[in-house]
XYZ file of C-alpha atoms in Angstrom:
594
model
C -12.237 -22.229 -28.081
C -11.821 -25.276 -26.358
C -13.678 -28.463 -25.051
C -16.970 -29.823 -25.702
C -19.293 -26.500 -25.425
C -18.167 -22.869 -26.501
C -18.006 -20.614 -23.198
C -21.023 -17.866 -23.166
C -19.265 -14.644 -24.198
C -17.396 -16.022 -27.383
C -20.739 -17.967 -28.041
C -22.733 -14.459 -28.187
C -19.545 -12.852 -29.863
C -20.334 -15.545 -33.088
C -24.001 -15.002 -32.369
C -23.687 -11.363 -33.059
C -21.473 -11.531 -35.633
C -23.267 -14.195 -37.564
C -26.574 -11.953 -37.531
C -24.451 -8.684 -38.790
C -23.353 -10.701 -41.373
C -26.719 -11.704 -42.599
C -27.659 -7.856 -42.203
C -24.138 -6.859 -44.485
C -25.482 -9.333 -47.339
C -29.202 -7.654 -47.084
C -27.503 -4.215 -47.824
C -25.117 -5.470 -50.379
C -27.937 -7.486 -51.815
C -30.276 -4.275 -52.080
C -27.755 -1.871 -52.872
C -26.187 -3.894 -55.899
C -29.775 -4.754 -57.540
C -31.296 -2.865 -60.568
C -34.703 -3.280 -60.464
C -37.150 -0.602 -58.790
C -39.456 -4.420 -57.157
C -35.540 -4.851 -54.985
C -33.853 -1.287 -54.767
C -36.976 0.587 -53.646
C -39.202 -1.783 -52.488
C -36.926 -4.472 -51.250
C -38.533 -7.400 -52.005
C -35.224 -9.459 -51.471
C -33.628 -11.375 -48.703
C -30.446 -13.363 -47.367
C -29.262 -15.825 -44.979
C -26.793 -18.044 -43.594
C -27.249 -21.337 -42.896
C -24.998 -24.136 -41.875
C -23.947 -27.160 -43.461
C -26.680 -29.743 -42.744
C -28.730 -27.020 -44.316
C -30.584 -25.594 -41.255
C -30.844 -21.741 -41.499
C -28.018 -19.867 -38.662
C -28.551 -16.080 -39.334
C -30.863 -14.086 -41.273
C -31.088 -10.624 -41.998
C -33.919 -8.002 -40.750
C -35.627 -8.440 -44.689
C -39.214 -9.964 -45.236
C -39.865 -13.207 -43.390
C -41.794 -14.595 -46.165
C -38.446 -15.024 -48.050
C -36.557 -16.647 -45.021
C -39.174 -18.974 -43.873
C -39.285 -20.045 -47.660
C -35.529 -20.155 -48.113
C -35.159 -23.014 -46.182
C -36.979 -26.072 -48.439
C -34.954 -24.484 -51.236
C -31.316 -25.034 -49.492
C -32.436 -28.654 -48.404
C -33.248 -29.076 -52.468
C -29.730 -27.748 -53.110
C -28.038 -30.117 -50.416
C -30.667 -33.247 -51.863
C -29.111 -32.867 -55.600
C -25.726 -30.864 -54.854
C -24.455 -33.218 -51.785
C -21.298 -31.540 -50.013
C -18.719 -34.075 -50.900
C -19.433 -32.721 -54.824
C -19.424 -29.086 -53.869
C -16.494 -26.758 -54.842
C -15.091 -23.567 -54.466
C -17.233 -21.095 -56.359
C -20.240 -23.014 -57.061
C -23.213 -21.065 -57.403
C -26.734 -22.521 -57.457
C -30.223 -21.535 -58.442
C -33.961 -22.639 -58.497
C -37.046 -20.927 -58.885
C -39.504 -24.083 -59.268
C -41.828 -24.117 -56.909
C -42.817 -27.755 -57.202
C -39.113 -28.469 -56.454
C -37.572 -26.179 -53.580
C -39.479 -22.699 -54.472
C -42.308 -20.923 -54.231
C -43.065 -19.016 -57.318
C -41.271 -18.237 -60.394
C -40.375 -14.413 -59.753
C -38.300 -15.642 -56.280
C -34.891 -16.822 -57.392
C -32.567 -18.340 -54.630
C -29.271 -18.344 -55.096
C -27.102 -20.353 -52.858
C -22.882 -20.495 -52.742
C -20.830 -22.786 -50.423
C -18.414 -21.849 -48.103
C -15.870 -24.301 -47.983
C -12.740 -24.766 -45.602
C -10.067 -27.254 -45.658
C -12.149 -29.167 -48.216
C -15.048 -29.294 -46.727
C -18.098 -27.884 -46.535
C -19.049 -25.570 -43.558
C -22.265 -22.832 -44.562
C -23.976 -21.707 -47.289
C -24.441 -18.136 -47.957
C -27.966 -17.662 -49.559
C -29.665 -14.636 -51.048
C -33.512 -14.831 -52.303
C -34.537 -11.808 -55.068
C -38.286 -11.381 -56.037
C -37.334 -10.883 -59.932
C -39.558 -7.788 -61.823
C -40.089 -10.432 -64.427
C -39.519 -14.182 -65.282
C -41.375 -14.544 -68.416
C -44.874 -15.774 -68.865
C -48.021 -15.087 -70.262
C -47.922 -11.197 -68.375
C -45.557 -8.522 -67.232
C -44.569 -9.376 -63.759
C -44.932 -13.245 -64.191
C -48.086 -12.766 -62.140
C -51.223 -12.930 -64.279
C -54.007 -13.108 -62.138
C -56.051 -15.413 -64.935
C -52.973 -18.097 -64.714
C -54.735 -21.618 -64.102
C -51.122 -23.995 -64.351
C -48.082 -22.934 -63.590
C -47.126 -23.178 -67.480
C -49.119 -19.826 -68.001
C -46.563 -18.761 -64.915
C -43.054 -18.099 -66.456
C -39.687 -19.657 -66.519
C -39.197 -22.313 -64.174
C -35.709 -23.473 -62.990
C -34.939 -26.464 -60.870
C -32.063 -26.888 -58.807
C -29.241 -26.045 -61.256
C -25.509 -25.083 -61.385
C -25.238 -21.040 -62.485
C -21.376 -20.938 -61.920
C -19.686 -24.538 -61.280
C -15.533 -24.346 -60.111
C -15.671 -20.595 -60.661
C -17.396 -21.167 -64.245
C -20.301 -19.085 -65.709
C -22.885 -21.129 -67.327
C -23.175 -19.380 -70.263
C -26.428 -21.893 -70.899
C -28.258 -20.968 -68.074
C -27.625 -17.326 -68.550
C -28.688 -17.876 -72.276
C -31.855 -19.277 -71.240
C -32.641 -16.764 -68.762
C -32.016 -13.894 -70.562
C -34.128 -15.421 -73.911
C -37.379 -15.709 -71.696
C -37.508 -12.502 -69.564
C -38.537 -9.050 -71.544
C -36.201 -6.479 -69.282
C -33.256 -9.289 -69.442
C -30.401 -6.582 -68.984
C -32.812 -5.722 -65.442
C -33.229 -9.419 -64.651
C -29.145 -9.990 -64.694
C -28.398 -7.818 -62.892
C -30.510 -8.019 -59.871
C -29.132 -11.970 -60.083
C -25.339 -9.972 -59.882
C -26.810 -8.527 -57.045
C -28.077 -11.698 -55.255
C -24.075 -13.572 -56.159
C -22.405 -10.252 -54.728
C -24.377 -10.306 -51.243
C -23.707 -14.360 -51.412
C -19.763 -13.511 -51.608
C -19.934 -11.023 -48.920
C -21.012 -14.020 -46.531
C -18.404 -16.357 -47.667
C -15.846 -14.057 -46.948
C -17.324 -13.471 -43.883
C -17.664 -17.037 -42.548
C -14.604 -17.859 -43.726
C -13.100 -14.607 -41.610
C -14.875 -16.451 -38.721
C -13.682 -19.702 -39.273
C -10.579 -18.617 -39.560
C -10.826 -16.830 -36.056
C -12.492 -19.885 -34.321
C -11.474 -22.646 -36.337
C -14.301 -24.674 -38.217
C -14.417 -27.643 -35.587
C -15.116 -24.500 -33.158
C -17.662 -22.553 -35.414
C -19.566 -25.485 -36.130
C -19.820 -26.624 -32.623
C -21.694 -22.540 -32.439
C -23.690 -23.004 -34.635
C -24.746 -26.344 -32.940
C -25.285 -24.881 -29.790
C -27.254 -21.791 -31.135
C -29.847 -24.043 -32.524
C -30.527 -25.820 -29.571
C -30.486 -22.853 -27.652
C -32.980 -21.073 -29.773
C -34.927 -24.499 -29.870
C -34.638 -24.729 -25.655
C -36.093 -20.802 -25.174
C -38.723 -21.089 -27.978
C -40.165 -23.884 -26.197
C -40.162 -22.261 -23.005
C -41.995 -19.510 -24.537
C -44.388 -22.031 -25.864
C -45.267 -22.944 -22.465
C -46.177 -19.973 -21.002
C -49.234 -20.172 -23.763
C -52.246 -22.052 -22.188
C -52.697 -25.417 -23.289
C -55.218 -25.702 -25.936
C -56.800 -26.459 -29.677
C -57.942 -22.965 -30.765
C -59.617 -22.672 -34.001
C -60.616 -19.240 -36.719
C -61.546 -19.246 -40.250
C -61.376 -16.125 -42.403
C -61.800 -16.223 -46.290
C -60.092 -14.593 -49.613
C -61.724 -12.509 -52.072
C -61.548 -14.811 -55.282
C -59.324 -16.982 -56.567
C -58.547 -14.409 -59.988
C -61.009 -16.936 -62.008
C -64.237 -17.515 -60.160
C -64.339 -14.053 -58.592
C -67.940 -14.076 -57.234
C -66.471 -17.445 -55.094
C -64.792 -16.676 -51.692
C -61.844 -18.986 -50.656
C -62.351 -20.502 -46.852
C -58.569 -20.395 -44.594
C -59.105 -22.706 -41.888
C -56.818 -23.253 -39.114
C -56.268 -25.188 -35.905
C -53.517 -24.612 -33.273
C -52.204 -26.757 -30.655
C -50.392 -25.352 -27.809
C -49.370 -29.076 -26.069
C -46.393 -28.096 -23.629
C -43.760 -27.346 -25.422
C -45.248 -28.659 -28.702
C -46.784 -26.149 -31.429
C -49.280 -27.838 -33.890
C -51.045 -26.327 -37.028
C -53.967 -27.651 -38.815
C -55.422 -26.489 -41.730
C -57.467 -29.244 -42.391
C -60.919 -27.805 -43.655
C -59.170 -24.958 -46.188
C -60.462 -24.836 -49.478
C -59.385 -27.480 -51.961
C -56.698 -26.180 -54.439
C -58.178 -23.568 -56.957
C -57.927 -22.870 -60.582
C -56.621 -19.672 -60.309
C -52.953 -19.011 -59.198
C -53.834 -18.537 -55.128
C -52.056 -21.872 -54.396
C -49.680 -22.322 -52.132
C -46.998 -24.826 -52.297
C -45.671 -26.377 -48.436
C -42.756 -23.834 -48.268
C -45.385 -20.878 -48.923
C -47.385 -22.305 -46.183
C -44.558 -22.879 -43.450
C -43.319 -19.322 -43.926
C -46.334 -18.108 -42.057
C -46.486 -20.805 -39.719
C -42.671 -19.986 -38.719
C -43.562 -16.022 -38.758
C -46.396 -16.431 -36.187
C -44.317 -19.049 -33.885
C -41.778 -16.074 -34.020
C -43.973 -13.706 -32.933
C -45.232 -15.163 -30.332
C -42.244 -15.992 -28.834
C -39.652 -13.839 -26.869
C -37.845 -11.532 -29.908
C -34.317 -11.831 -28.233
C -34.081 -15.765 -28.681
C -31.532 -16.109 -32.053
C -33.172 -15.864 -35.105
C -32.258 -19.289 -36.639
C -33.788 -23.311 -36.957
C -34.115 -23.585 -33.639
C -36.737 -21.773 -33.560
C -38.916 -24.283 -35.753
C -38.388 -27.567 -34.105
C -41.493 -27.459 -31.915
C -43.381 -27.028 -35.035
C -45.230 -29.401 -36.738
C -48.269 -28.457 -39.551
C -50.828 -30.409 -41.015
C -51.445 -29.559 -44.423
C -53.719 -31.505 -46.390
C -52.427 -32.540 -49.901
C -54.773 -31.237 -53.060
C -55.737 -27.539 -50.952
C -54.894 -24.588 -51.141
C -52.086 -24.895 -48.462
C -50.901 -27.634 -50.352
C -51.175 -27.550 -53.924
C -50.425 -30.649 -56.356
C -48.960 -29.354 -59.663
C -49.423 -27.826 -62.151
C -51.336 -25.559 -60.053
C -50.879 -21.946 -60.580
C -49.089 -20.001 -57.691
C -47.934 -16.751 -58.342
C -50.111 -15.134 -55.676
C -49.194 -17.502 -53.104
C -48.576 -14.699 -50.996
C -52.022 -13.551 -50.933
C -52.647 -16.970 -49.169
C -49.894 -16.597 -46.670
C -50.926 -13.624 -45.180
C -54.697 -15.311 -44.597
C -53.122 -17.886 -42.907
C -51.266 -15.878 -40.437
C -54.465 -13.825 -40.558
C -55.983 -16.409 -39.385
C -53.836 -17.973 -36.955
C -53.692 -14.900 -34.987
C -57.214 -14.576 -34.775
C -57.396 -18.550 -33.136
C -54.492 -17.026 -30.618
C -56.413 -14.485 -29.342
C -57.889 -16.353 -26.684
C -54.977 -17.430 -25.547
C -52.985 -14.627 -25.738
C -55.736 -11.685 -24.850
C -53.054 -8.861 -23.992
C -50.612 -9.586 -26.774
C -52.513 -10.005 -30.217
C -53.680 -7.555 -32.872
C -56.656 -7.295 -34.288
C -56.364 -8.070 -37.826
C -54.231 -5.949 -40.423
C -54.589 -5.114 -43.817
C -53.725 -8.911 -45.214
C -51.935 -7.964 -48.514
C -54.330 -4.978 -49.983
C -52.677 -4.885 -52.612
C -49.538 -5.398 -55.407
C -49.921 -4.084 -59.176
C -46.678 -5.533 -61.941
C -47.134 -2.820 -65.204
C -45.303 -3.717 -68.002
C -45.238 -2.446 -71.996
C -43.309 -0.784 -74.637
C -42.712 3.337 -73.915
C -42.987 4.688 -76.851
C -40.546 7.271 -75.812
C -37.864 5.168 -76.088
C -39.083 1.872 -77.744
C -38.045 -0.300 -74.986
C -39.844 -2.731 -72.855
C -40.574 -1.692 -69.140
C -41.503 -4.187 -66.361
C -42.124 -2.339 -62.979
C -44.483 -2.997 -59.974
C -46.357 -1.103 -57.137
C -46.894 -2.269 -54.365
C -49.750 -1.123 -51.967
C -50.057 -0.587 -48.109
C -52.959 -0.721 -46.122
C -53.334 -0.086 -42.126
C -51.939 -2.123 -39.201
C -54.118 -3.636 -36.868
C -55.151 -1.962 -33.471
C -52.467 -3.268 -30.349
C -53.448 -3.607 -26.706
C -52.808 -0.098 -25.678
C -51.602 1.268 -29.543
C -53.554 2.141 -32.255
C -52.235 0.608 -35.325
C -49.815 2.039 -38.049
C -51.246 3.821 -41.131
C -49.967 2.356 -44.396
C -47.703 -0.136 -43.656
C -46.636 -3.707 -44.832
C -47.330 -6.281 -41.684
C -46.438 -9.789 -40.535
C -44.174 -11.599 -43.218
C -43.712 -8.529 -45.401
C -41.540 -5.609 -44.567
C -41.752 -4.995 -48.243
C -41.998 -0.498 -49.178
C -43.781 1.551 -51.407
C -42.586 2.499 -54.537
C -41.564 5.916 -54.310
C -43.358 8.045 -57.036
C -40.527 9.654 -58.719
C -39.002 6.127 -58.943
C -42.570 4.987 -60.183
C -42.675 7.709 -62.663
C -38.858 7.264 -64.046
C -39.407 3.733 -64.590
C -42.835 3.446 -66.245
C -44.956 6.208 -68.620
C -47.342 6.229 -65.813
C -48.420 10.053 -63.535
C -49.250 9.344 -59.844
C -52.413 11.594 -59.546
C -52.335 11.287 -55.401
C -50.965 9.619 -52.610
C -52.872 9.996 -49.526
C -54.188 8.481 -46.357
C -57.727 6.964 -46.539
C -60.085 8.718 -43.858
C -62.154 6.529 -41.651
C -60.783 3.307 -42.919
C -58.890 2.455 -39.586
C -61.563 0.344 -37.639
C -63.022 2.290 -34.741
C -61.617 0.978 -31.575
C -60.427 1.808 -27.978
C -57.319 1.694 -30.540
C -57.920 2.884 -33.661
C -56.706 0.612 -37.131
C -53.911 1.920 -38.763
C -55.375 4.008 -42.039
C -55.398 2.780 -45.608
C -54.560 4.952 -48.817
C -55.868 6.230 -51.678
C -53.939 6.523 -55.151
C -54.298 7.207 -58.632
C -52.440 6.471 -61.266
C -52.969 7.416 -65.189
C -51.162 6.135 -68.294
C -49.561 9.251 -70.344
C -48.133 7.734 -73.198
C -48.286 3.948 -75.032
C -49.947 0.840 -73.855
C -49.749 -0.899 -70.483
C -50.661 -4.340 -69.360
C -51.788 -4.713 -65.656
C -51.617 -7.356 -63.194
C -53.956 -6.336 -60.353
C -53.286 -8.747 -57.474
C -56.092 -7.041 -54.603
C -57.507 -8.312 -51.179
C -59.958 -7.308 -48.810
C -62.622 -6.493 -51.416
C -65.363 -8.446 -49.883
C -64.195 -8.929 -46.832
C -62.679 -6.532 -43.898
C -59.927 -7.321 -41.160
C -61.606 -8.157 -37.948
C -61.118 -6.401 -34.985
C -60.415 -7.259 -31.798
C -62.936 -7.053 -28.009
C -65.539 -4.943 -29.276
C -62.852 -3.227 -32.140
C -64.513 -2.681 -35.405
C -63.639 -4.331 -38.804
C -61.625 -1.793 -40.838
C -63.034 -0.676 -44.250
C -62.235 -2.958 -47.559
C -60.588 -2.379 -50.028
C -61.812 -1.202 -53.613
C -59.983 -0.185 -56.800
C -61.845 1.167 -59.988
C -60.514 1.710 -63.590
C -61.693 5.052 -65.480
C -61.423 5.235 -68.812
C -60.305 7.806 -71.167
C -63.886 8.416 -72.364
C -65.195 8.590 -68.932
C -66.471 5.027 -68.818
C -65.763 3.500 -64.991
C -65.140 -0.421 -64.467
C -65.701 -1.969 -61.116
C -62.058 -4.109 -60.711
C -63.285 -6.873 -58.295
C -59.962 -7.981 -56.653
C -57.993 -9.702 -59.120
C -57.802 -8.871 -62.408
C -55.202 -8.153 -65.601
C -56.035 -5.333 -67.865
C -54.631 -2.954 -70.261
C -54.666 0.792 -69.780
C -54.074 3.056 -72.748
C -53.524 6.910 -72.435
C -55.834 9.131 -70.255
C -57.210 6.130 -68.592
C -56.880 6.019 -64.487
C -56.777 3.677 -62.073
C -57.986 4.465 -58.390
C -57.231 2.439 -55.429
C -58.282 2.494 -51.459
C -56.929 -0.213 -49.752
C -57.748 -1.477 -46.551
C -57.472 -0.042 -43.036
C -56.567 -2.294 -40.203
C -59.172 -3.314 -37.572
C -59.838 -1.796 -34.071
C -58.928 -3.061 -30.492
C -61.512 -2.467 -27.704
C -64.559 -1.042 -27.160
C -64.672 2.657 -29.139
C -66.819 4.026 -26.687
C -63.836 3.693 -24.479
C -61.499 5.839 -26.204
C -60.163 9.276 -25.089
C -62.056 11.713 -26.651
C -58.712 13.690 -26.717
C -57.571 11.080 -29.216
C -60.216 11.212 -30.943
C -60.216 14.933 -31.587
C -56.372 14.302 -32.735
C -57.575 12.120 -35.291
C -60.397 14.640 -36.685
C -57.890 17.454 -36.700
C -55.158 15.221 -38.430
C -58.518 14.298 -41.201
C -57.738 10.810 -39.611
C -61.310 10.311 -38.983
C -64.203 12.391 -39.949
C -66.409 14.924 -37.636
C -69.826 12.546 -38.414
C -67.750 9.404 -37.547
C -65.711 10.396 -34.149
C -69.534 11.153 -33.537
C -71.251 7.663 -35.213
C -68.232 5.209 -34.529
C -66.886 6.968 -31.034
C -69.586 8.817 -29.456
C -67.775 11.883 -29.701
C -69.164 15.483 -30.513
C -66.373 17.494 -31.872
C -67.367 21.090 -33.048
C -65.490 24.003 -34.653
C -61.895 22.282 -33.796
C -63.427 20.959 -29.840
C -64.897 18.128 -27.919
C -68.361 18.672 -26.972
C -68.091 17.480 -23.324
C -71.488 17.703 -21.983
C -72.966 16.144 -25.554
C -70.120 13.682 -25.619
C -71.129 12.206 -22.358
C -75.101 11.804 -23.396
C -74.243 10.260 -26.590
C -71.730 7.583 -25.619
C -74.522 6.505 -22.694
C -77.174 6.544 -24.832
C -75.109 4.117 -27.289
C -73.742 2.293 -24.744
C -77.478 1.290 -23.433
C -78.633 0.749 -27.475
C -75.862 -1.514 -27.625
C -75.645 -3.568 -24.484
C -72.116 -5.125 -23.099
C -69.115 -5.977 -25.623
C -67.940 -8.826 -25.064
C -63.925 -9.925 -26.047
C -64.928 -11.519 -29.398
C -64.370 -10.518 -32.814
C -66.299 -8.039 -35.356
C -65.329 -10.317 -38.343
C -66.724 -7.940 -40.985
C -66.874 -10.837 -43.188
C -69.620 -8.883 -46.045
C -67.032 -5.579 -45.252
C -67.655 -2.065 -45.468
C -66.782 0.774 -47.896
C-alpha cells in the first residue's frame, strides 16, 4: 500500500479480515470460558479497536456489550496513556461509575504494540456468574447502592510487562464464592484478547502499521459517510413514545416512565430522554454507557447492515440524557439490572420510529422477560454453586413476518440455558419447557410465542434473584396488531402454599418448592382480521394459538382440524363492522393481559 488513501480491494481485504478476527476472539472467548452464564448462554463479547480508542471490528456477540465496550477503552486510554503501555499489559475494570456498566461485566483490554508504539487494542467483555455482593449472581433485585452490588474494580493493571498481579487476582478470588469459575472465564477473556494481537500484528506486518492505520482511518469515515446517508433517507422529524417498566425491585406497585425523543435532522441523529423517570432506589439505573448501547443498537438497525460495523457508525449521534434519571444515574445508585432499562429504551425508540419508518419497524418484542442467577451450597458435594437462567420471550410481528417464538431481541443475542447444563450445574429439575399458547399478539403477523417453565429445588437451599419484565405491562403492537400477553411467574411451595412473584424479587427455595414462569409473547403487526385463515389454522394445529382464539382474536372458525369458510367470512364482517376502521397506531397494552 501506497500513497495517501488505501486502493478499494486491499481496503475491503483489511475490512474483512479485521471483522473475522473479531469473530475468531468471540469463539476463542466462548470456547475457553467455564461458566454455564458464557459457554451456554454466551453472555460475552470482543472487539478491536484502534489506537485513539474508537472501536474497528466487532464480533457477531450481543450489542449491549459492544456499544458498552467503548467508554470502558476510552477509561483505559484516560489512565493507561500509550506512551506508558507495554508489551503484555493487560487491563481490567468493572466499575460502572468509571468506564463500566455493572459489576458482573469485566472488560479486559491488551495492547498491540509495533515498533514501540501503540497500534489497537484487542478487547474482550465477560458477564461474570458472580462478583460478590450481598446475592448469588451480584444481582439482588433489593440492591439500593451499588455497595450492596459486589466487587467493583476501576481501571487497573491485571498483568503489567508480562507480570501477573498476584494482588488483583488475590482480591478477586477472596470476594467471589465460585472463584476457581470466576478465573477462569477471566483466562478465557486474556486468551481471545491474545488471539487478536497476534492477529493485528499478522496484519501489520502484511500492510505495515503506517498502512493499517491509514484503514482503519478510512473505514471509519466510510462507515460514518454511508450511515449518514442512510440517515437521510428517514423523513425529517422529532418523533416521540413513552412506554414504562414494571417496578424498580423496591417500590413494586410504582411503574417506571421511558421517555424518548428522536431527531432525524439531515444527516444528524438526536436522542432525548428528557422526561424519564428520575433515578430509582432500586438497582434499574443506568449509567451513560448502558444508555448509549441502545442508542447505537437502534442507529444500527436502522441503517443499511452492510456499512462496517465500527465508530463510524456513531458520529451522527448525539443523546440527551438528563443527569440524576434513570438514563443517567449519579452514584451510588444501584445498577445491576441496567439491562432491563436498555431494552425499554430501544423499546421505546422504535415505537417513536414507526412513523417514520412504517414498512420497516416491529411491533414491540418481549423487552427482557426475564433472567434468574441461583446460587447455594449442594449438599451433594458441599460446594458453592452460582448459575443463571436466562428466559426468552417472543419477537415482535415484521411487515410481512410473524415474529420468532422464544428468542432474545435487539441488543441481546444472549441463549437459553440448556437443561441438562441447568441440571449439571445446580440441584435444580426442569419440570417443562414449552411454548406459551396465545401469547404472540394477534396480528396480520402474529408475535413470536413466549414459554412456560418450571423449575423445582431437589436437594439443599437456593437463593434466587428474579430479575422479570412485562408483568404489568405488554409489548405493543403495531397498525391494528395486538399487545402480546405479559409475563407472570409464581412460586409454589412445598406445602402447597402459592406466592404471586411481582417482577422483581430475591427469594429462597428449599426442596419440593417450584417456580413457574410464562414470559411474554411479542406483539402483532396489522390488522388480525386480515390474516390468512390458512395461517391461522397452521398455528391451531401447531397449539400455536387456541381453537376459541383463531375464532375471538382472528375471526376464524376452525373445526375438527378445518377452516370454517362460510362461518369464517360472517364472523370477520360482523367484527369488522363492531369494530370500525384500524387505523396505523399502536395497541400499547399498557394494564397487559394474561
Amino acid at each position: 500500500m501506497s500513497g495517501a488513501r488505501t486502493d478499494p480491494v486491499t481496503l475491503e481485504v483489511i475490512r474483512n479480515r479485521l471483522d473475522a478476527v473479531a469473530d475468531e476472539m468471540e469463539i476463542t472467548l466462548l470456547k475457553s470460558s467455564h461458566s454455564p452464564i458464557v459457554k451456554e448462554a454466551l453472555d460475552a463479547s470482543a472487539a478491536l479497536f484502534e489506537a485513539r480508542g474508537q472501536q474497528i471490528a466487532q464480533a457477531t456477540a450481543a450489542p449491549i456489550h459492544l456499544g458498552m465496550i467503548i467508554p470502558a477503552v476510552e477509561r483505559f486510554l484516560e489512565v493507561f496513556p500509550p506512551e506508558s503501555m507495554q508489551d503484555g499489559d493487560v487491563y481490567v475494570l468493572n466499575d460502572p461509575f468509571d468506564g463500566g456498566t455493572h459489576l458482573p461485566d469485566l472488560v479486559a483490554a491488551l495492547p498491540v504494540i509495533v515498533d514501540g508504539s501503540l497500534i489497537a487494542l484487542s478487547v474482550a467483555i465477560t458477564h461474570h456468574q458472580e462478583m460478590g455482593g450481598r446475592s448469588a449472581g451480584s444481582t439482588p433485585t433489593d440492591a439500593t447502592e451499588i455497595f450492596h452490588e459486589g466487587l467493583r474494580v476501576p481501571p487497573l493493571r491485571l498483568y503489567e510487562a508480562g507480570r501477573r498481579n498476584e494482588t488483583l487476582f488475590a482480591m478477586i478470588e477472596r470476594n467471589v464464592r465460585v472463584p476457581s469459575i470466576v478465573i477462569g472465564d477471566i483466562m478465557g477473556q486474556l486468551s481471545a484478547c491474545h488471539v487478536g494481537r497476534r492477529a493485528v500484528l499478522s496484519l501489520a506486518e502484511t500492510y505495515g502499521a503506517p498502512g493499517l492505520r491509514l484503514a482503519m482511518d478510512e473505514l471509519l469515515d466510510r462507515a460514518e459517510r454511508l450511515t449518514r446517508a442512510a440517515l437521510q433517507e428517514i423523513p425529517d422529524g422529532t418523533y416521540r413514545f413513552h412506554d414504562y417498566l414494571d417496578n424498580d425491585g423496591i417500590d413494586t406497585e410504582r411503574r417506571v416512565r421511558i421517555e424518548v425523543a428522536v431527531t432525524v435532522d439531515g444527516s444528524e441523529f438526536v436522542v432525548d430522554l428528557t422526561g424519564s423517570d428520575p433515578q430509582v432506589q432500586g438497582p434499574l439505573n443506568c449509567v451513560p454507557a448502558s444508555t448509549l448501547a441502545a442508542v447505537y443498537y437502534v442507529l444500527k438497525a436502522i441503517t443499511d447492515p452492510s456499512i462496517p460495523n465500527n465508530a463510524g457508525c456513531y458520529r451522527p449521534a448525539r443523546t440527551i440524557l438528563p443527569e440524576g434519571s434513570i438514563v443517567n444515574a449519579r452514584p451510588p445508585a444501584a445498577v445491576n439490572a441496567r439491562s432491563v432499562v436498555v431494552r425499554r429504551i430501544v423499546d421505546a425508540m422504535i415505537g417513536a420510529l414507526a412513523p417514520a419508518l412504517p414498512d420497516r419497524m416491529p411491533a414491540a418484542s418481549n423487552g427482557h422477560p426475564l433472567v434468574l442467577s441461583l446460587g447455594g451450597i449442594d449438599p451433594a458435594s458441599a460446594r458453592p454453586f452460582v448459575t443463571g437462567d436466562i428466559g426468552t420471550g417472543g419477537m415482535g410481528a415484521r411487515p410481512g413476518l410473524d415474529g420468532v417464538d422464544a428468542v432474545q431481541t435487539d441488543t441481546s443475542n444472549a441463549q437459553n440455558i440448556p437443561v441438562e447444563a441447568l441440571e449439571i450445574e445446580s440441584p435444580l429439575r426442569v419440570g417443562h419447557y414449552r411454548l406459551r399458547a396465545d401469547s404472540g399478539g394477534a396480528g396480520r403477523w402474529r408475535g413470536g410465542l413466549g414459554l412456560e417453565r418450571s423449575l423445582e429445588v431437589v436437594r439443599g437451599s437456593v437463593r434466587v434473584s428474579h430479575r422479570g419484565e412485562r408483568h404489568f405491562t405488554a409489548p405493543w403492537g403495531l397498525f391494528g396488531g395486538r399487545a402480546g400477553m405479559s409475563s407472570r411467574s409464581q412460586l409454589t411451595r412445598a406445602d402447597g402454599g402459592d406466592e404471586r412473584i411481582a417482577s422483581k424479587r430475591d427469594f429462597t427455595m428449599t426442596p419440593g418448592d417450584r417456580l413457574e414462569l410464562w414470559t411474554t409473547g411479542g406483539g402483532g403487526h396489522g390488522d388480525p382480521l386480515d390474516r390468512s385463515p390458512d395461517l391461522v389454522l397452521a398455528d391451531v394445529l401447531e397449539g400455536k394459538v387456541s381453537a376459541e382464539a383463531a375464532q375471538s382474536d382472528y375471526g376464524v372458525v376452525v373445526r375438527d382440524g378445518e377452516v370454517l369458510a362460510q362461518g369464517t367470512a360472517e364472523l370477520r364482517e360482523r367484527l369488522r363492522n363492531a369494530r370500525g376502521a384500524v387505523s396505523w397506531t399502536y395497541d400499547r397494552g399498557q394494564l397487559g393481559r394474561e
